[in-house]
XYZ file of C-alpha atoms in Angstrom:
347
model
C 76.264 -3.901 -80.751
C 74.272 -1.624 -78.453
C 72.767 1.607 -79.764
C 75.207 3.577 -77.630
C 78.148 1.755 -79.157
C 76.735 2.224 -82.646
C 76.453 5.962 -82.123
C 79.999 6.087 -80.857
C 81.284 4.203 -83.882
C 79.507 6.630 -86.201
C 80.853 9.622 -84.345
C 84.356 8.322 -84.810
C 83.964 8.992 -88.541
C 84.054 12.693 -87.813
C 87.324 13.957 -86.292
C 85.682 17.069 -84.939
C 83.812 15.117 -82.256
C 86.461 12.566 -81.305
C 87.132 14.466 -78.082
C 83.564 13.733 -77.001
C 83.848 9.953 -77.278
C 85.549 9.371 -73.937
C 82.882 11.434 -72.204
C 80.067 9.507 -73.859
C 81.380 6.105 -72.745
C 79.818 4.659 -69.600
C 80.484 1.239 -68.093
C 79.687 -0.628 -71.331
C 83.398 -1.129 -71.940
C 83.837 -2.923 -68.596
C 83.010 -6.587 -67.976
C 80.045 -7.545 -65.800
C 80.282 -10.111 -63.029
C 78.081 -12.502 -61.111
C 77.524 -11.730 -57.462
C 79.925 -13.654 -55.224
C 78.506 -15.608 -52.295
C 78.822 -14.149 -48.810
C 81.739 -15.572 -46.845
C 81.528 -15.617 -43.054
C 84.123 -15.823 -40.326
C 84.887 -19.083 -38.599
C 84.137 -19.433 -34.901
C 87.731 -18.675 -33.963
C 87.577 -15.202 -35.559
C 86.909 -12.025 -33.638
C 84.338 -9.923 -35.480
C 85.617 -6.436 -36.132
C 84.992 -3.459 -38.389
C 87.184 -1.005 -40.279
C 86.848 2.550 -41.532
C 89.336 4.722 -43.455
C 89.029 7.238 -40.622
C 90.266 4.778 -37.977
C 93.293 6.133 -36.149
C 94.353 3.036 -34.258
C 95.944 -0.113 -35.649
C 93.619 -3.129 -35.413
C 95.629 -6.382 -35.173
C 92.576 -8.511 -36.056
C 92.410 -7.141 -39.600
C 94.278 -8.267 -42.710
C 94.946 -5.474 -45.210
C 95.385 -6.268 -48.915
C 96.175 -3.722 -51.630
C 95.468 -4.238 -55.337
C 95.078 -2.013 -58.372
C 91.867 -1.728 -60.369
C 91.636 -0.890 -64.058
C 89.574 -1.893 -67.075
C 92.094 -4.263 -68.653
C 92.894 -6.281 -65.518
C 89.513 -5.974 -63.770
C 88.570 -9.573 -64.474
C 91.811 -10.738 -62.918
C 91.351 -8.486 -59.882
C 87.847 -9.818 -59.245
C 89.089 -13.410 -59.471
C 91.907 -12.572 -57.063
C 89.543 -11.074 -54.486
C 87.180 -14.044 -54.800
C 90.024 -16.498 -54.258
C 91.225 -14.717 -51.117
C 87.750 -14.690 -49.574
C 87.012 -18.300 -50.479
C 90.089 -19.642 -48.684
C 90.317 -17.181 -45.770
C 89.589 -18.469 -42.276
C 88.330 -14.998 -41.288
C 87.056 -13.473 -44.576
C 85.061 -10.743 -42.826
C 88.300 -9.451 -41.308
C 89.976 -8.917 -44.678
C 90.078 -5.293 -45.849
C 90.832 -4.532 -49.495
C 92.524 -1.296 -50.508
C 91.995 -0.716 -54.236
C 94.103 1.780 -56.177
C 92.525 3.285 -59.288
C 92.802 6.375 -61.434
C 90.164 9.007 -60.772
C 88.599 8.669 -64.237
C 87.218 5.160 -63.682
C 86.730 5.098 -59.909
C 82.907 5.508 -59.896
C 82.375 2.686 -62.400
C 84.829 0.403 -60.633
C 83.212 1.116 -57.256
C 79.827 0.109 -58.653
C 81.226 -3.141 -60.035
C 83.034 -4.107 -56.826
C 79.996 -3.302 -54.681
C 77.611 -5.310 -56.851
C 79.984 -8.277 -57.169
C 81.005 -8.337 -53.486
C 78.122 -6.721 -51.525
C 79.622 -7.721 -48.166
C 83.220 -6.734 -48.874
C 85.052 -4.226 -46.689
C 87.044 -2.060 -49.068
C 88.109 1.434 -49.996
C 89.156 2.900 -53.344
C 92.026 5.375 -53.441
C 92.592 7.728 -56.336
C 96.036 7.452 -57.901
C 97.256 10.427 -59.924
C 99.092 9.137 -63.025
C 100.999 12.422 -63.191
C 102.983 11.290 -60.144
C 104.937 8.891 -62.328
C 104.237 9.805 -65.944
C 107.363 11.925 -66.259
C 109.439 9.231 -64.555
C 108.391 6.238 -66.708
C 110.416 5.124 -69.705
C 109.295 2.512 -72.210
C 109.978 -1.139 -71.404
C 109.698 -4.449 -73.227
C 105.877 -4.670 -72.847
C 103.329 -1.858 -72.975
C 101.412 -3.100 -69.920
C 104.552 -2.575 -67.814
C 104.643 1.111 -68.780
C 101.192 2.016 -67.433
C 101.261 4.498 -64.520
C 99.064 2.238 -62.373
C 101.789 -0.431 -62.527
C 103.862 1.929 -60.358
C 101.121 2.611 -57.789
C 102.635 0.003 -55.433
C 105.473 2.471 -54.853
C 103.011 4.926 -53.272
C 101.027 2.644 -50.942
C 102.562 4.256 -47.849
C 101.268 7.639 -49.033
C 97.848 6.470 -50.203
C 96.763 4.237 -47.315
C 95.757 5.625 -43.892
C 98.513 5.961 -41.311
C 96.733 3.433 -39.064
C 97.396 0.747 -41.694
C 100.858 -0.301 -40.608
C 101.177 -3.466 -42.680
C 99.740 -4.457 -46.039
C 99.951 -7.336 -48.489
C 100.313 -6.170 -52.070
C 98.876 -8.468 -54.738
C 99.066 -8.143 -58.518
C 95.815 -8.502 -60.453
C 96.763 -11.698 -62.291
C 96.900 -14.179 -59.419
C 94.690 -16.390 -57.276
C 95.244 -17.460 -53.683
C 94.551 -21.118 -52.871
C 95.417 -21.039 -49.171
C 94.469 -19.033 -46.085
C 95.940 -15.555 -46.592
C 96.320 -15.255 -42.804
C 99.377 -17.513 -43.100
C 101.085 -15.003 -45.388
C 99.941 -12.070 -43.261
C 101.420 -13.524 -40.082
C 105.032 -13.855 -41.264
C 107.604 -12.124 -39.066
C 109.286 -9.369 -41.092
C 111.814 -8.832 -38.282
C 113.903 -5.783 -39.241
C 112.901 -5.832 -42.909
C 110.581 -3.481 -44.768
C 109.446 -6.070 -47.321
C 108.829 -9.808 -47.210
C 108.565 -11.835 -50.424
C 109.620 -15.165 -51.937
C 113.279 -14.712 -52.898
C 115.261 -16.401 -55.640
C 118.950 -16.017 -54.879
C 121.927 -16.674 -57.139
C 120.120 -14.571 -59.767
C 122.084 -13.163 -62.693
C 121.554 -9.416 -62.308
C 123.376 -8.841 -65.587
C 120.103 -9.575 -67.355
C 118.139 -6.934 -65.426
C 120.319 -3.909 -66.187
C 121.823 -2.401 -69.325
C 125.484 -2.116 -70.253
C 125.274 1.561 -69.334
C 124.431 0.572 -65.754
C 127.319 -1.871 -65.488
C 129.803 0.553 -67.061
C 129.084 3.162 -64.389
C 130.991 2.682 -61.143
C 128.427 4.834 -59.359
C 125.417 2.839 -60.512
C 126.757 -0.679 -60.081
C 128.115 0.159 -56.626
C 124.465 0.169 -55.454
C 124.573 -3.628 -55.673
C 128.074 -4.097 -54.268
C 128.154 -6.531 -51.360
C 124.472 -7.382 -51.769
C 123.217 -10.934 -52.226
C 122.013 -11.366 -55.842
C 118.450 -12.167 -54.824
C 115.554 -11.535 -57.195
C 111.990 -11.200 -55.950
C 108.745 -10.681 -57.842
C 107.014 -7.464 -56.715
C 103.546 -8.866 -57.461
C 103.405 -10.467 -53.998
C 104.846 -8.467 -51.112
C 104.186 -8.143 -47.396
C 105.099 -4.547 -46.532
C 105.754 -2.843 -43.211
C 104.349 0.574 -44.096
C 105.695 2.138 -40.919
C 109.285 1.193 -41.755
C 108.678 2.154 -45.401
C 107.628 5.655 -44.326
C 110.481 5.996 -41.836
C 113.032 4.940 -44.456
C 111.594 7.231 -47.144
C 111.558 4.278 -49.510
C 109.273 5.958 -52.050
C 111.841 8.732 -52.559
C 114.615 6.158 -53.051
C 112.606 4.323 -55.713
C 111.744 7.597 -57.454
C 115.439 8.520 -57.572
C 116.233 5.372 -59.567
C 113.261 6.018 -61.846
C 114.586 9.503 -62.644
C 118.030 8.083 -63.374
C 116.432 5.499 -65.646
C 114.537 8.194 -67.507
C 117.773 10.053 -68.259
C 120.232 7.199 -68.789
C 118.282 4.004 -69.599
C 119.882 1.666 -67.048
C 117.265 -1.136 -67.231
C 114.496 -2.516 -69.474
C 111.883 -4.175 -67.285
C 109.214 -1.820 -65.889
C 108.908 -1.261 -62.130
C 110.967 -4.265 -60.926
C 114.569 -2.974 -61.264
C 114.113 -0.002 -58.880
C 112.886 -2.459 -56.236
C 115.949 -4.633 -56.811
C 118.247 -1.637 -56.479
C 116.658 -0.651 -53.171
C 115.835 -4.044 -51.642
C 117.890 -6.820 -53.279
C 119.432 -8.971 -50.551
C 117.468 -7.117 -47.871
C 114.093 -8.874 -48.083
C 112.564 -11.174 -45.486
C 112.323 -14.534 -47.295
C 108.832 -16.002 -47.686
C 108.140 -19.596 -48.717
C 108.148 -19.987 -52.488
C 104.666 -21.522 -52.268
C 103.346 -17.944 -51.897
C 104.326 -16.918 -55.406
C 104.254 -19.608 -58.059
C 104.949 -16.905 -60.628
C 105.703 -16.892 -64.340
C 102.560 -18.815 -65.342
C 101.914 -16.169 -68.013
C 105.161 -17.076 -69.753
C 107.780 -14.478 -70.645
C 107.124 -10.842 -71.491
C 107.367 -11.348 -75.248
C 105.492 -14.523 -76.217
C 103.553 -15.584 -73.115
C 104.119 -19.295 -73.702
C 102.712 -21.956 -71.384
C 104.684 -22.759 -68.249
C 104.657 -25.558 -65.685
C 104.483 -25.150 -61.924
C 107.720 -24.889 -59.991
C 108.396 -27.928 -57.786
C 106.909 -27.831 -54.307
C 103.619 -26.922 -52.578
C 101.383 -24.123 -53.857
C 99.538 -21.406 -51.938
C 99.352 -18.766 -54.685
C 99.294 -19.037 -58.487
C 100.583 -16.000 -60.369
C 100.218 -15.446 -64.123
C 103.031 -12.910 -64.375
C 104.268 -12.516 -67.933
C 102.399 -11.677 -71.116
C 99.851 -14.512 -71.152
C 96.753 -13.912 -69.008
C 94.399 -16.810 -68.250
C 91.160 -14.955 -69.034
C 92.409 -13.945 -72.477
C 93.686 -17.425 -73.309
C 90.456 -19.040 -72.085
C 88.344 -16.632 -74.146
C 90.440 -17.321 -77.244
C 89.974 -21.074 -76.646
C 93.731 -21.503 -76.575
C 94.300 -22.009 -72.851
C 97.411 -23.361 -71.222
C 96.882 -26.400 -68.969
C 97.322 -24.394 -65.754
C 94.723 -21.805 -66.804
C 92.101 -24.321 -65.687
C 93.246 -23.624 -62.106
C 92.288 -19.949 -62.514
C 88.910 -20.587 -64.173
C 86.951 -21.597 -61.008
C 87.511 -18.098 -59.590
C 86.295 -16.309 -62.720
C 83.016 -14.506 -61.973
C 82.646 -12.742 -65.292
C 79.252 -12.621 -67.008
C 80.288 -11.188 -70.352
C 83.365 -9.464 -71.655
C 83.791 -6.602 -74.140
C 86.882 -6.669 -76.329
C 89.669 -5.444 -74.056
C 93.118 -6.930 -74.446
C 96.574 -6.510 -73.004
C 99.344 -6.199 -75.567
């Protein structure tokens, strides 16, 4: 235990100074990482640059958005590393990180030291935007304000960023992300792997189904589920369609009437179900973290794999550290750059 941590533990014995503890903490409660190697463009790539102040869309760039926080930082770093390692034009990939203001300086230092050559920008997300709209769900991690930041990407990112890939922080990419980026969204706002013939009864409460007004939102729509941890988004169409306001409306209804149980997914289903551009299932082999209650080991879905996603309660870095890994966690381990890890867990 460092001297700083020892002092903090002693201070905790005295309630009068508890309010000072958060101020005294520095980056000691965040994991440290090895520096990633520099990845260079292939000969076929056009070298280009990006700045948040750019006003024109640059078709040579690939934009990826992810959240950054203390609990999932190790997963985020592994995700970034995996994208760069398999990208044909890694220097043309721009990362847009969403973080709360409180930890942004520490997270910026970690990203810059781990990926010295990375093109990225950190955007401050105000938790108060959603705090009054969030109701408790079946797992605490799903209730965190940052889990809803994906709803606000069109507001946070510069207007010149017309398209973005959103990635959760518990996945690794094992293919060239340019293939996902290049899909034709046609008239759709969102592209994602779809799973049709879903039973929507399980996603919404009896109160939802007993209300003619609520259930009519799904009338005539294909019962297609999609995981919001991997999405290709047309931000221009999102802004034009005022999609953020539509999602917020369902969140407010949920807060008052409890029409679903599962975090940020149901509002997306209510707005987009049956209206998503289908993406090959290889781009989201999800559920590797098991369910939201026990996090049991899972097998891969049949078919080829371009992205492995540990959605669910079980996270590979926690299972590896506890020496109780699932077999597929060994596929995540090669992208783990962590040097040491304080005791931070997701429960």
